[in-house]
Coordinates of C-alpha atoms in Angstrom, one line a residue:
M1 CA -13.2 27.6 -3.8
N2 CA -10.6 25.3 -5.3
V3 CA -12.6 22.5 -6.9
L4 CA -10.6 19.5 -8.3
L5 CA -12.6 17.2 -10.4
K6 CA -12.1 13.5 -10.8
K7 CA -10.8 12.0 -14.0
N8 CA -14.1 10.5 -14.9
E9 CA -16.2 13.9 -14.2
I10 CA -13.5 15.6 -16.7
I11 CA -14.0 12.9 -19.3
D12 CA -17.8 13.4 -19.0
L13 CA -17.5 17.2 -19.4
I14 CA -15.2 16.7 -22.3
K15 CA -17.8 14.3 -23.8
Q16 CA -20.6 16.7 -23.5
Q17 CA -18.4 19.4 -25.0
D18 CA -18.9 21.4 -21.8
E19 CA -17.8 25.3 -22.5
S20 CA -16.1 25.4 -19.0
V21 CA -13.4 22.9 -20.0
I22 CA -10.3 24.7 -21.7
F23 CA -7.4 23.0 -23.0
Q24 CA -4.3 25.2 -22.2
K25 CA -0.6 24.8 -23.2
P26 CA 1.7 25.6 -20.2
K27 CA 4.1 28.7 -20.5
Q28 CA 7.2 27.6 -22.0
T29 CA 10.4 28.5 -20.1
S30 CA 14.0 27.6 -20.6
K31 CA 13.5 24.8 -18.0
S32 CA 10.2 23.3 -19.6
F33 CA 10.6 19.9 -20.6
S34 CA 9.9 19.3 -24.5
V35 CA 7.2 16.7 -23.6
W36 CA 4.7 19.7 -23.0
E37 CA 4.7 20.1 -26.8
H38 CA 2.5 17.0 -26.8
F39 CA 0.2 17.6 -23.8
S40 CA -2.2 20.4 -22.7
L41 CA -3.4 21.1 -19.4
I42 CA -7.0 20.8 -18.5
V43 CA -8.8 24.0 -16.9
V44 CA -12.3 23.6 -15.6
N45 CA -14.1 26.9 -14.6
K46 CA -10.8 28.7 -14.6
I47 CA -9.4 26.1 -12.1
K48 CA -6.3 24.1 -13.4
Q49 CA -7.0 20.4 -12.7
E50 CA -4.6 17.8 -11.9
T51 CA -5.1 16.3 -15.2
V52 CA -3.3 16.7 -18.7
I53 CA -4.6 15.5 -22.0
C54 CA -2.3 13.7 -24.7
D55 CA -2.7 15.8 -27.9
N56 CA -2.1 12.8 -30.0
C57 CA -4.5 10.1 -28.6
K58 CA -6.6 12.4 -26.2
D59 CA -5.8 10.1 -23.2
L60 CA -6.2 11.8 -19.8
L61 CA -3.1 11.6 -17.4
T62 CA -2.9 12.8 -13.7
Y63 CA -0.5 15.3 -13.4
R64 CA 0.9 17.0 -10.4
Q65 CA 3.8 19.7 -10.6
K66 CA 5.7 18.1 -7.7
D67 CA 5.6 14.6 -9.4
G68 CA 7.2 15.9 -12.6
T69 CA 6.6 14.8 -16.2
T70 CA 7.9 11.2 -16.0
S71 CA 4.5 9.6 -16.6
M72 CA 3.8 12.0 -19.5
A73 CA 7.1 11.3 -21.2
K74 CA 6.5 7.3 -20.8
H75 CA 3.0 7.9 -22.1
F76 CA 4.3 9.9 -25.3
R77 CA 6.9 7.4 -26.0
S78 CA 4.4 4.5 -26.1
C79 CA 1.6 6.7 -27.8
H80 CA 4.0 8.3 -30.3
S81 CA 5.7 4.9 -31.3
D82 CA 2.2 3.3 -31.7
A83 CA 1.0 5.9 -34.1
A84 CA 4.2 5.9 -35.9
N85 CA 4.0 2.1 -36.3
A86 CA 0.5 2.3 -37.4
R87 CA 1.2 4.9 -39.9
S88 CA 4.2 2.9 -41.3
C89 CA 2.2 -0.3 -41.4
L90 CA -0.5 1.3 -43.5
N91 CA 1.9 2.6 -45.9
K92 CA 3.7 -0.9 -46.3
Q93 CA 0.4 -2.9 -46.6
T94 CA -0.3 -4.2 -49.9
K95 CA -3.7 -3.3 -51.3
V96 CA -6.2 -5.8 -52.8
T97 CA -6.5 -3.6 -55.8
E98 CA -2.8 -4.2 -56.6
Y99 CA -3.6 -8.0 -57.4
Y100 CA -7.1 -7.8 -58.6
A101 CA -8.9 -5.2 -60.5
S102 CA -12.5 -5.8 -61.2
S103 CA -13.6 -5.1 -64.9
Q104 CA -17.3 -4.9 -63.8
T105 CA -19.3 -3.6 -60.8
L106 CA -21.5 -6.6 -59.4
T107 CA -24.5 -6.0 -57.3
I108 CA -25.1 -8.5 -54.5
P109 CA -28.8 -9.4 -54.2
K110 CA -30.6 -8.3 -51.0
K111 CA -31.4 -11.8 -49.9
I112 CA -27.6 -12.9 -49.8
K113 CA -26.9 -9.5 -47.9
E114 CA -29.5 -10.4 -45.4
K115 CA -27.9 -14.0 -44.9
V116 CA -24.6 -12.7 -44.5
K117 CA -25.9 -10.1 -41.8
I118 CA -27.6 -12.6 -39.9
A119 CA -24.6 -15.0 -40.1
C120 CA -22.2 -12.4 -38.9
T121 CA -24.7 -11.4 -36.0
E122 CA -25.0 -15.1 -34.9
F123 CA -21.1 -15.5 -35.1
T124 CA -20.6 -12.3 -32.9
A125 CA -23.3 -13.4 -30.4
L126 CA -21.9 -16.9 -29.9
D127 CA -18.2 -16.0 -30.1
C128 CA -18.3 -12.9 -27.7
R129 CA -19.7 -14.9 -24.6

């Protein structure tokens, strides 16, 4: 019996770290598109699913052999460029310690910490409605 699971069912199995879920790299052939280096097929109970997982961001995409790898290539371009941009931004970002180095360690009184926590909670509750 060939049982294909829905995307959300596969996500649940992955979150539960179910042992029936296997991430499998497809066999590389001379005709294989290089996008497969960044994706894995999902196999559940030895049945290949119509779903692949991005090795970079762990997002699930629908994949059918007859439809090809176009959606995977588009996802990879956006996913890879986002990751590269984030890394380059972090590397270029100036750190506070470059401007200010504290000569002493200050301890913040518990009362002040509690007031800040309450203010943040209030702000979040009112701002997120």
